[in-house]
Backbone as JSON, one array per atom type, in Angstrom:
{
  "sequence": "MERKFDFSIGEFYHIYNRGNNKSNIFLSDIDRKRFQKLLFVCNSTKPVVFKTIQGLPLDKIEKGEEIVSIGVYCLMPNHFHLLLREKTEGGISLFVGKLLTAYSMYFNKKNERTGKLFEGPFKATHADSDEYLKYLFSYIHLNPVKIIDPKWKENGITDHKRAQQYLANYSYSSYLDYAGIVREENLILDKTAFPEYFESIKEFSQTINEWLSFKEFA",
  "N": [[-11.63, 9.85, -13.63], [-14.54, 10.77, -12.08], [-15.17, 11.3, -8.67], [-17.87, 9.91, -6.89], [-18.86, 10.39, -4.39], [-18.86, 11.95, -1.13], [-16.33, 12.53, 1.32], [-16.65, 11.29, 4.61], [-16.63, 11.9, 8.1], [-15.18, 9.48, 10.2], [-15.49, 7.38, 8.45], [-14.05, 4.88, 6.21], [-11.51, 4.76, 3.68], [-10.06, 3.77, 0.59], [-7.3, 5.01, -0.88], [-5.59, 6.01, -3.79], [-3.07, 6.56, -6.31], [-1.28, 7.15, -9.37], [1.76, 7.51, -11.34], [2.06, 10.09, -13.84], [1.22, 9.2, -17.13], [1.8, 6.61, -16.44], [4.34, 6.58, -15.46], [7.27, 5.98, -13.41], [7.2, 6.95, -10.01], [8.82, 6.74, -7.9], [12.19, 6.57, -7.72], [14.32, 5.74, -6.29], [15.55, 4.47, -3.1], [15.81, 6.63, -1.46], [13.84, 8.36, -2.39], [11.55, 6.88, -1.7], [11.78, 6.79, 1.08], [11.54, 9.47, 1.62], [8.86, 9.92, 0.91], [7.58, 8.32, 2.81], [8.23, 9.73, 5.13], [6.88, 12.06, 4.6], [4.28, 11.11, 4.7], [3.94, 11.01, 7.41], [4.47, 13.71, 8.36], [2.76, 15.31, 6.83], [0.3, 14.69, 7.75], [-1.2, 16.54, 9.5], [-2.3, 19.55, 11.12], [-0.57, 21.58, 10.76], [1.43, 23.51, 8.43], [3.68, 22.13, 5.93], [7.09, 22.32, 6.32], [9.74, 21.27, 5.15], [12.51, 21.54, 5.38], [12.97, 22.21, 7.99], [12.79, 19.89, 9.38], [14.55, 18.18, 8.36], [16.48, 15.31, 8.41], [15.67, 14.65, 10.97], [14.49, 12.12, 13.2], [11.28, 10.45, 13.19], [10.06, 10.49, 15.72], [11.01, 12.77, 16.86], [9.88, 14.9, 15.68], [7.8, 17.65, 15.84], [4.41, 18.08, 15.44], [1.18, 19.28, 14.37], [-2.29, 18.68, 15.25], [-3.5, 15.54, 14.14], [-5.06, 14.91, 10.98], [-6.12, 12.85, 9.57], [-6.57, 9.29, 9.93], [-4.18, 6.86, 9.45], [-4.18, 3.66, 8.25], [-3.09, 1.65, 6.64], [-0.47, 1.42, 4.23], [1.23, 1.44, 1.05], [3.99, 1.59, -1.08], [4.63, 1.56, -4.47], [6.54, 1.09, -7.54], [5.4, 2.86, -9.54], [3.1, 3.84, -8.41], [0.92, 4.38, -5.52], [-0.7, 3.18, -2.53], [-3.13, 3.88, -0.05], [-4.81, 3.39, 3.04], [-7.24, 5.02, 4.61], [-8.82, 6.8, 7.32], [-11.31, 9.17, 7.67], [-10.83, 11.89, 9.75], [-11.17, 14.52, 10.53], [-13.28, 17.17, 9.33], [-12.99, 17.37, 5.89], [-10.47, 16.32, 6.02], [-9.13, 14.16, 4.62], [-8.92, 15.08, 1.95], [-7.37, 17.38, 2.38], [-5.04, 16.31, 3.55], [-4.07, 14.47, 1.53], [-3.73, 16.25, -0.56], [-1.7, 17.95, 0.46], [0.34, 16.04, 0.74], [0.82, 15.07, -1.92], [1.49, 17.42, -3.24], [3.79, 18.28, -1.82], [5.52, 16.1, -2.24], [5.69, 16.05, -5.05], [6.92, 18.52, -5.59], [9.4, 18.1, -4.39], [10.34, 15.87, -5.93], [10.37, 16.86, -8.58], [12.22, 18.96, -8.37], [14.53, 17.59, -7.55], [15.0, 15.95, -9.76], [15.19, 17.69, -11.81], [12.97, 18.4, -13.42], [9.84, 19.37, -14.97], [6.29, 19.97, -14.85], [3.34, 17.91, -14.27], [3.49, 15.33, -11.85], [1.83, 13.24, -11.06], [-0.94, 11.4, -12.5], [-3.37, 12.65, -12.36], [-6.16, 13.89, -10.37], [-6.3, 12.32, -7.14], [-7.46, 8.95, -6.68], [-10.26, 7.29, -5.16], [-11.92, 4.86, -3.16], [-14.79, 3.89, -1.32], [-14.65, 2.17, 1.61], [-17.06, 0.54, 2.5], [-18.06, -1.66, 3.76], [-17.61, -4.23, 6.18], [-16.39, -6.54, 5.29], [-15.11, -5.76, 2.9], [-13.35, -3.82, 3.85], [-11.64, -5.33, 5.52], [-10.53, -6.98, 3.57], [-8.99, -5.13, 2.15], [-6.77, -4.71, 3.76], [-5.2, -6.95, 3.23], [-5.04, -6.88, 0.39], [-3.69, -4.41, -0.19], [-1.26, -4.74, 1.2], [-0.16, -6.89, -0.14], [0.64, -6.0, -2.6], [3.46, -5.51, -3.29], [4.4, -8.01, -4.15], [3.94, -8.15, -6.83], [6.13, -6.94, -7.94], [8.15, -8.81, -8.14], [6.84, -10.89, -9.29], [4.89, -10.39, -11.63], [2.46, -11.47, -12.67], [1.21, -12.9, -10.68], [-1.3, -12.76, -9.46], [-3.1, -13.57, -11.38], [-2.13, -16.05, -12.24], [-1.3, -17.43, -10.03], [0.99, -18.36, -7.36], [4.07, -20.0, -7.48], [6.38, -20.2, -6.02], [6.13, -19.84, -2.94], [7.65, -19.35, -0.67], [9.63, -17.58, -1.53], [8.05, -15.34, -2.19], [6.95, -14.71, 0.33], [9.3, -14.09, 1.71], [10.15, -11.89, 0.29], [8.17, -9.97, 0.89], [8.66, -9.77, 3.61], [11.03, -8.42, 3.62], [10.52, -6.04, 2.46], [10.54, -2.71, 2.85], [8.88, -0.56, 2.42], [6.16, -0.34, 2.95], [3.34, -0.8, 5.13], [3.41, -3.35, 6.0], [5.47, -4.56, 7.56], [5.0, -3.35, 9.99], [2.66, -4.5, 10.87], [3.56, -7.01, 11.04], [4.99, -7.12, 13.32], [7.48, -5.9, 13.53], [9.61, -3.63, 15.07], [10.0, -0.31, 14.46], [10.75, 3.08, 13.42], [8.85, 3.9, 11.6], [6.48, 2.9, 12.49], [5.12, 4.93, 13.7], [3.72, 6.27, 11.76], [1.27, 5.1, 11.46], [-2.1, 4.72, 12.74], [-3.36, 2.44, 14.31], [-5.37, 2.03, 16.13], [-7.61, 3.3, 15.24], [-8.86, 1.66, 13.51], [-10.68, -1.38, 12.8], [-9.98, -4.29, 14.83], [-8.84, -6.63, 13.2], [-6.96, -8.59, 13.27], [-5.92, -10.55, 15.75], [-3.47, -11.26, 16.6], [0.04, -11.29, 15.69], [0.63, -13.63, 14.39], [-1.87, -14.39, 13.37], [-2.29, -12.36, 11.5], [-0.2, -12.92, 9.68], [-0.98, -15.47, 8.84], [-3.34, -14.87, 7.48], [-2.38, -13.29, 5.33], [-0.78, -15.21, 4.06], [-2.72, -17.05, 3.27], [-4.08, -15.6, 1.31], [-2.04, -15.4, -0.54], [-2.04, -17.92, -1.58], [-4.22, -18.07, -3.2], [-5.73, -17.92, -6.49], [-6.59, -15.47, -9.01], [-6.74, -13.15, -7.45], [-8.17, -10.21, -6.9]],
  "CA": [[-12.91, 9.36, -13.12], [-15.06, 11.66, -11.04], [-15.6, 10.62, -7.45], [-19.31, 10.07, -6.75], [-19.24, 10.46, -2.98], [-18.1, 12.87, -0.29], [-15.71, 11.89, 2.47], [-17.4, 11.51, 5.85], [-15.87, 11.63, 9.31], [-15.39, 8.15, 10.76], [-15.56, 6.37, 7.41], [-12.77, 4.36, 5.73], [-11.35, 4.94, 2.23], [-8.86, 3.32, -0.11], [-6.81, 6.12, -1.69], [-4.48, 5.58, -4.63], [-2.75, 7.38, -7.47], [-0.08, 6.66, -10.05], [2.5, 8.51, -12.08], [1.56, 10.53, -15.13], [1.61, 8.27, -18.2], [2.25, 5.39, -15.76], [5.77, 6.7, -15.17], [7.66, 5.72, -12.03], [7.23, 8.12, -9.13], [9.89, 6.47, -6.95], [13.35, 6.13, -8.48], [15.37, 5.29, -5.37], [15.12, 4.32, -1.71], [15.73, 7.99, -0.91], [12.5, 8.85, -2.74], [10.55, 6.16, -0.92], [11.89, 7.23, 2.47], [10.99, 10.83, 1.65], [7.4, 9.81, 0.89], [7.18, 7.81, 4.11], [8.33, 10.82, 6.09], [5.79, 12.99, 4.29], [3.05, 10.52, 5.23], [3.87, 11.38, 8.82], [4.44, 15.14, 8.62], [1.62, 15.96, 6.17], [-0.89, 14.37, 8.54], [-1.12, 17.54, 10.56], [-2.9, 20.85, 10.83], [0.5, 22.53, 10.47], [2.0, 23.44, 7.08], [4.91, 21.35, 5.82], [8.34, 23.03, 6.02], [10.57, 20.08, 5.28], [13.9, 21.84, 5.75], [13.07, 22.32, 9.44], [12.78, 18.55, 9.97], [15.51, 17.37, 7.61], [17.37, 14.5, 9.23], [15.09, 14.3, 12.27], [13.64, 10.92, 13.25], [9.86, 10.8, 13.31], [9.65, 10.74, 17.1], [11.52, 14.08, 17.27], [9.19, 15.92, 14.89], [6.59, 18.2, 16.45], [3.41, 18.42, 14.44], [-0.11, 19.63, 14.95], [-3.29, 17.61, 15.37], [-3.63, 14.73, 12.94], [-6.32, 15.18, 10.27], [-6.64, 11.56, 9.13], [-5.93, 8.12, 10.53], [-3.59, 6.0, 8.41], [-4.2, 2.27, 8.7], [-2.26, 0.83, 5.77], [0.07, 2.1, 3.05], [2.2, 0.68, 0.26], [4.59, 2.34, -2.18], [5.04, 0.76, -5.61], [7.36, 1.94, -8.4], [4.7, 3.94, -10.24], [1.85, 4.23, -7.74], [0.87, 4.13, -4.08], [-1.99, 2.86, -1.93], [-3.33, 4.27, 1.34], [-6.11, 3.12, 3.65], [-7.39, 6.15, 5.52], [-10.1, 7.11, 7.97], [-11.52, 10.62, 7.8], [-10.8, 12.23, 11.17], [-11.73, 15.87, 10.63], [-13.97, 17.59, 8.1], [-12.06, 17.71, 4.82], [-9.13, 15.86, 6.37], [-8.49, 13.35, 3.59], [-8.56, 15.94, 0.82], [-6.27, 18.25, 2.8], [-3.85, 15.48, 3.74], [-3.54, 13.97, 0.27], [-3.27, 17.41, -1.3], [-0.39, 18.33, 1.0], [1.27, 14.95, 0.46], [1.18, 15.01, -3.34], [2.18, 18.67, -3.58], [5.13, 18.27, -1.22], [6.35, 15.1, -2.9], [5.91, 16.47, -6.44], [7.91, 19.59, -5.57], [10.69, 17.45, -4.12], [10.73, 15.01, -7.04], [10.69, 17.69, -9.75], [13.46, 19.68, -8.12], [15.62, 16.6, -7.5], [15.24, 15.38, -11.08], [15.23, 18.8, -12.77], [11.87, 18.22, -14.36], [8.67, 20.21, -14.77], [5.05, 19.3, -15.2], [2.71, 17.14, -13.2], [4.08, 14.03, -11.57], [0.75, 12.27, -10.98], [-1.75, 11.43, -13.7], [-4.56, 13.46, -12.15], [-6.62, 13.85, -8.98], [-6.2, 10.99, -6.54], [-8.64, 8.1, -6.75], [-10.71, 6.83, -3.85], [-13.09, 4.01, -3.03], [-15.32, 3.89, 0.03], [-14.69, 0.84, 2.22], [-18.34, 0.69, 3.19], [-18.49, -2.91, 4.39], [-16.56, -4.84, 6.99], [-15.69, -7.53, 4.45], [-14.22, -5.05, 1.96], [-12.3, -3.17, 4.63], [-10.66, -6.34, 5.91], [-9.87, -7.39, 2.33], [-8.01, -4.12, 1.76], [-5.54, -4.92, 4.53], [-4.41, -7.93, 2.49], [-4.81, -6.43, -0.98], [-2.66, -3.37, -0.24], [0.02, -5.27, 1.67], [0.37, -7.89, -1.07], [1.04, -5.37, -3.86], [4.87, -5.66, -3.67], [4.68, -9.29, -4.8], [3.92, -7.91, -8.28], [7.46, -6.49, -8.38], [8.95, -9.99, -8.49], [5.99, -11.86, -10.0], [3.83, -9.5, -12.11], [1.21, -12.17, -13.01], [0.86, -13.87, -9.64], [-2.72, -12.71, -9.14], [-3.83, -14.33, -12.38], [-1.6, -17.4, -12.44], [-0.93, -18.05, -8.77], [2.41, -18.32, -7.0], [4.68, -21.33, -7.36], [7.42, -20.13, -4.99], [5.55, -19.08, -1.84], [8.7, -18.94, 0.25], [10.26, -16.39, -2.1], [7.1, -14.23, -2.05], [6.9, -14.36, 1.74], [10.56, -13.47, 2.07], [10.2, -10.56, -0.32], [7.33, -9.1, 1.71], [9.32, -9.59, 4.91], [12.18, -7.53, 3.44], [10.09, -4.83, 1.76], [10.41, -1.71, 3.93], [8.13, 0.62, 2.0], [4.74, -0.51, 3.2], [3.08, -1.01, 6.56], [3.42, -4.79, 6.26], [6.37, -4.87, 8.68], [4.41, -2.84, 11.24], [1.68, -5.51, 11.3], [4.29, -8.26, 11.28], [5.63, -7.05, 14.63], [8.8, -5.28, 13.48], [9.64, -2.33, 15.75], [10.76, 0.67, 13.68], [10.18, 4.41, 13.6], [7.69, 4.06, 10.71], [5.27, 2.55, 13.24], [4.44, 6.17, 14.09], [2.87, 6.74, 10.67], [-0.03, 4.45, 11.56], [-2.97, 4.78, 13.91], [-4.1, 1.19, 14.23], [-6.51, 2.05, 17.04], [-8.76, 3.87, 14.53], [-9.36, 0.64, 12.58], [-11.09, -2.61, 13.5], [-8.91, -5.24, 15.17], [-9.09, -7.84, 12.43], [-5.9, -9.57, 13.54], [-5.71, -10.56, 17.19], [-2.07, -11.52, 16.86], [0.92, -11.23, 14.53], [0.48, -14.92, 13.72], [-3.11, -14.37, 12.61], [-2.05, -11.5, 10.34], [0.65, -13.67, 8.75], [-1.78, -16.55, 8.28], [-4.27, -14.28, 6.51], [-1.6, -12.94, 4.16], [-0.36, -16.45, 3.38], [-3.9, -17.63, 2.64], [-4.32, -14.87, 0.06], [-0.96, -15.75, -1.48], [-2.32, -19.23, -2.15], [-5.37, -17.99, -4.1], [-5.63, -17.34, -7.82], [-7.6, -14.45, -9.3], [-6.83, -12.18, -6.34], [-8.42, -8.96, -7.63]],
  "C": [[-13.37, 10.23, -11.96], [-15.56, 10.86, -9.85], [-17.08, 10.93, -7.2], [-19.77, 10.07, -5.3], [-18.39, 11.51, -2.29], [-17.49, 12.07, 0.86], [-16.48, 12.26, 3.74], [-16.53, 11.13, 7.05], [-16.23, 10.24, 9.86], [-15.44, 7.04, 9.74], [-14.16, 6.04, 6.86], [-12.7, 4.43, 4.2], [-10.01, 4.4, 1.74], [-8.47, 4.44, -1.09], [-5.62, 5.64, -2.52], [-4.28, 6.56, -5.78], [-1.47, 6.84, -8.09], [0.56, 7.79, -10.85], [1.86, 8.85, -13.4], [2.11, 9.63, -16.24], [2.21, 6.97, -17.65], [3.75, 5.4, -15.48], [6.05, 6.41, -13.7], [7.7, 7.02, -11.23], [8.27, 7.94, -8.02], [11.06, 5.87, -7.72], [14.46, 5.57, -7.59], [14.77, 5.1, -3.98], [15.0, 5.68, -1.03], [14.35, 8.58, -1.19], [11.45, 8.18, -1.86], [10.58, 6.58, 0.55], [11.33, 8.64, 2.63], [9.47, 10.77, 1.73], [6.89, 9.29, 2.22], [7.2, 8.92, 5.17], [7.21, 11.83, 5.87], [4.44, 12.43, 4.73], [2.84, 10.94, 6.68], [3.66, 12.88, 9.0], [3.26, 15.85, 7.95], [0.31, 15.69, 6.89], [-0.95, 15.27, 9.76], [-1.84, 18.81, 10.13], [-1.85, 21.89, 10.47], [0.95, 22.42, 9.01], [3.31, 22.66, 7.08], [6.08, 22.26, 5.45], [9.44, 22.0, 6.21], [11.99, 20.39, 5.75], [14.07, 21.94, 7.27], [13.11, 20.95, 10.13], [13.75, 17.62, 9.26], [16.42, 16.61, 8.56], [16.81, 14.1, 10.58], [14.34, 12.98, 12.2], [12.2, 11.33, 13.53], [9.46, 11.16, 14.75], [10.19, 12.07, 17.65], [10.84, 15.22, 16.54], [7.92, 16.36, 15.62], [5.62, 18.58, 15.34], [2.09, 18.69, 15.13], [-1.04, 18.42, 15.04], [-3.41, 16.85, 14.06], [-5.02, 14.92, 12.32], [-6.93, 13.93, 9.64], [-6.01, 10.48, 10.01], [-5.45, 7.23, 9.4], [-3.54, 4.58, 8.95], [-3.25, 1.38, 7.94], [-1.68, 1.73, 4.68], [1.02, 1.17, 2.32], [2.68, 1.54, -0.9], [5.07, 1.35, -3.24], [5.82, 1.65, -6.57], [6.62, 3.1, -9.05], [3.36, 4.33, -9.62], [1.95, 3.97, -6.24], [-0.57, 3.82, -3.67], [-2.01, 3.35, -0.48], [-4.7, 3.79, 1.79], [-6.27, 4.13, 4.78], [-8.78, 6.17, 6.17], [-10.2, 8.62, 8.12], [-11.66, 10.96, 9.29], [-11.4, 13.6, 11.45], [-12.39, 16.22, 9.31], [-12.96, 18.03, 7.05], [-10.65, 17.19, 5.03], [-8.43, 15.08, 5.27], [-8.05, 14.21, 2.42], [-7.38, 16.85, 1.16], [-4.97, 17.46, 2.91], [-3.25, 15.04, 2.41], [-3.05, 15.12, -0.61], [-1.9, 17.88, -0.85], [0.68, 17.32, 0.62], [1.75, 14.98, -0.99], [1.89, 16.28, -3.78], [3.6, 18.66, -3.08], [6.04, 17.28, -1.93], [6.66, 15.5, -4.34], [6.97, 17.57, -6.51], [9.31, 19.02, -5.34], [11.19, 16.69, -5.34], [11.14, 15.83, -8.26], [12.0, 18.44, -9.58], [14.65, 18.73, -8.18], [16.0, 16.11, -8.89], [15.21, 16.42, -12.2], [14.19, 18.62, -13.87], [10.75, 19.2, -14.05], [7.43, 19.42, -15.16], [4.53, 18.45, -14.06], [3.33, 15.76, -13.08], [3.01, 12.94, -11.59], [-0.23, 12.46, -12.14], [-3.01, 12.29, -13.56], [-4.93, 13.46, -10.69], [-6.55, 12.43, -8.43], [-7.53, 10.27, -6.63], [-9.01, 7.61, -5.35], [-11.9, 5.88, -4.0], [-13.5, 3.98, -1.56], [-15.37, 2.45, 0.54], [-15.92, 0.79, 3.12], [-18.9, -0.62, 3.75], [-17.31, -3.49, 5.15], [-15.73, -5.82, 6.16], [-14.69, -6.85, 3.53], [-13.07, -4.39, 2.7], [-11.22, -4.17, 5.04], [-9.87, -6.83, 4.7], [-8.76, -6.42, 1.94], [-6.71, -4.25, 2.53], [-4.62, -5.91, 3.81], [-4.06, -7.42, 1.1], [-3.67, -5.41, -1.06], [-1.3, -3.94, 0.15], [0.65, -6.26, 0.7], [0.85, -7.28, -2.38], [2.5, -5.59, -4.23], [5.22, -6.99, -4.33], [4.71, -9.12, -6.32], [5.28, -7.48, -8.81], [8.31, -7.68, -8.82], [8.16, -11.02, -9.29], [4.75, -11.12, -10.52], [2.48, -10.18, -12.35], [0.72, -13.11, -11.91], [-0.64, -13.89, -9.33], [-3.54, -13.54, -10.12], [-3.42, -15.8, -12.42], [-1.27, -18.15, -11.15], [0.57, -18.03, -8.56], [2.94, -19.75, -6.86], [5.73, -21.35, -6.24], [6.91, -19.24, -3.84], [6.61, -18.56, -0.88], [9.36, -17.66, -0.23], [9.35, -15.17, -1.93], [7.02, -13.76, -0.6], [8.15, -13.63, 2.19], [10.66, -12.07, 1.51], [9.36, -9.57, 0.49], [8.01, -8.78, 3.03], [10.5, -8.63, 4.83], [11.81, -6.22, 2.76], [9.73, -3.76, 2.81], [9.41, -0.6, 3.64], [6.62, 0.37, 1.95], [4.57, -0.68, 4.7], [3.05, -2.49, 6.93], [4.27, -5.13, 7.49], [5.79, -4.41, 10.01], [3.35, -3.8, 11.77], [2.35, -6.85, 11.58], [5.11, -8.21, 12.56], [7.02, -6.46, 14.65], [8.73, -3.9, 14.12], [10.55, -1.39, 14.96], [10.07, 2.01, 13.79], [8.95, 4.63, 12.72], [6.39, 3.61, 11.36], [4.43, 3.79, 13.54], [3.54, 6.73, 12.99], [1.43, 6.27, 10.87], [-0.78, 4.81, 12.84], [-3.88, 3.55, 13.86], [-5.37, 1.21, 15.08], [-7.77, 2.59, 16.36], [-9.42, 2.87, 13.59], [-9.77, -0.6, 13.35], [-9.91, -3.54, 13.75], [-9.2, -6.57, 14.48], [-8.11, -8.96, 12.78], [-5.55, -9.52, 15.02], [-4.26, -10.8, 17.56], [-1.28, -11.38, 15.56], [0.78, -12.52, 13.72], [-0.78, -14.93, 12.87], [-2.99, -13.49, 11.37], [-1.25, -12.25, 9.28], [-0.13, -14.78, 8.08], [-2.74, -16.03, 7.22], [-3.55, -13.92, 5.22], [-1.21, -14.19, 3.37], [-1.53, -17.15, 2.7], [-4.2, -16.94, 1.31], [-3.26, -15.2, -0.98], [-1.23, -17.08, -2.19], [-3.47, -19.2, -3.15], [-4.97, -17.51, -5.48], [-6.75, -16.31, -7.99], [-7.83, -13.55, -8.09], [-6.97, -10.81, -6.98], [-8.79, -7.85, -6.69]]
}
């Protein structure tokens, strides 16, 4: 699908892509942690030389000026979601291009495979209203529930406690960073570049729980 808009500085965008032929792009926690680290290091004017930062915690990595602001992310078995704000001219295209290239090279080498990992160019939607932008904070963060309950959006959730607990233990999204958990992955995000929709951790949790109670969450 051809994108029908250009990215503009200061605007917000939902970015997503999935594996070629819907194949899984994350096969282990090592893969997911690698992608999280790349979210941090690829958001820079500097080129990515991963071997120079192998084993370093995020707060010990020196990088150039950030080219996008990352507000939300979520890694799923065969796809990912990002909520980004364009910070510099061409920043989103440069960032996502670096991210997907670096991760594809790692994944192909690790698994002794060739060919494209992702199904095509990344997809994007423009979060051009306050209502839609706020909705994306919940939509992206709630994606992992599909791992344990694939039809919850259509049929609703019967075991809310299980769903809440699963989200609270899922390390491969920014959910924990909004839930008040202190961890090095906090550094991936720039919350100050996004509206303050949640005045407290409690308000964020209440919003997520409200969405979990709805059917037809699309």
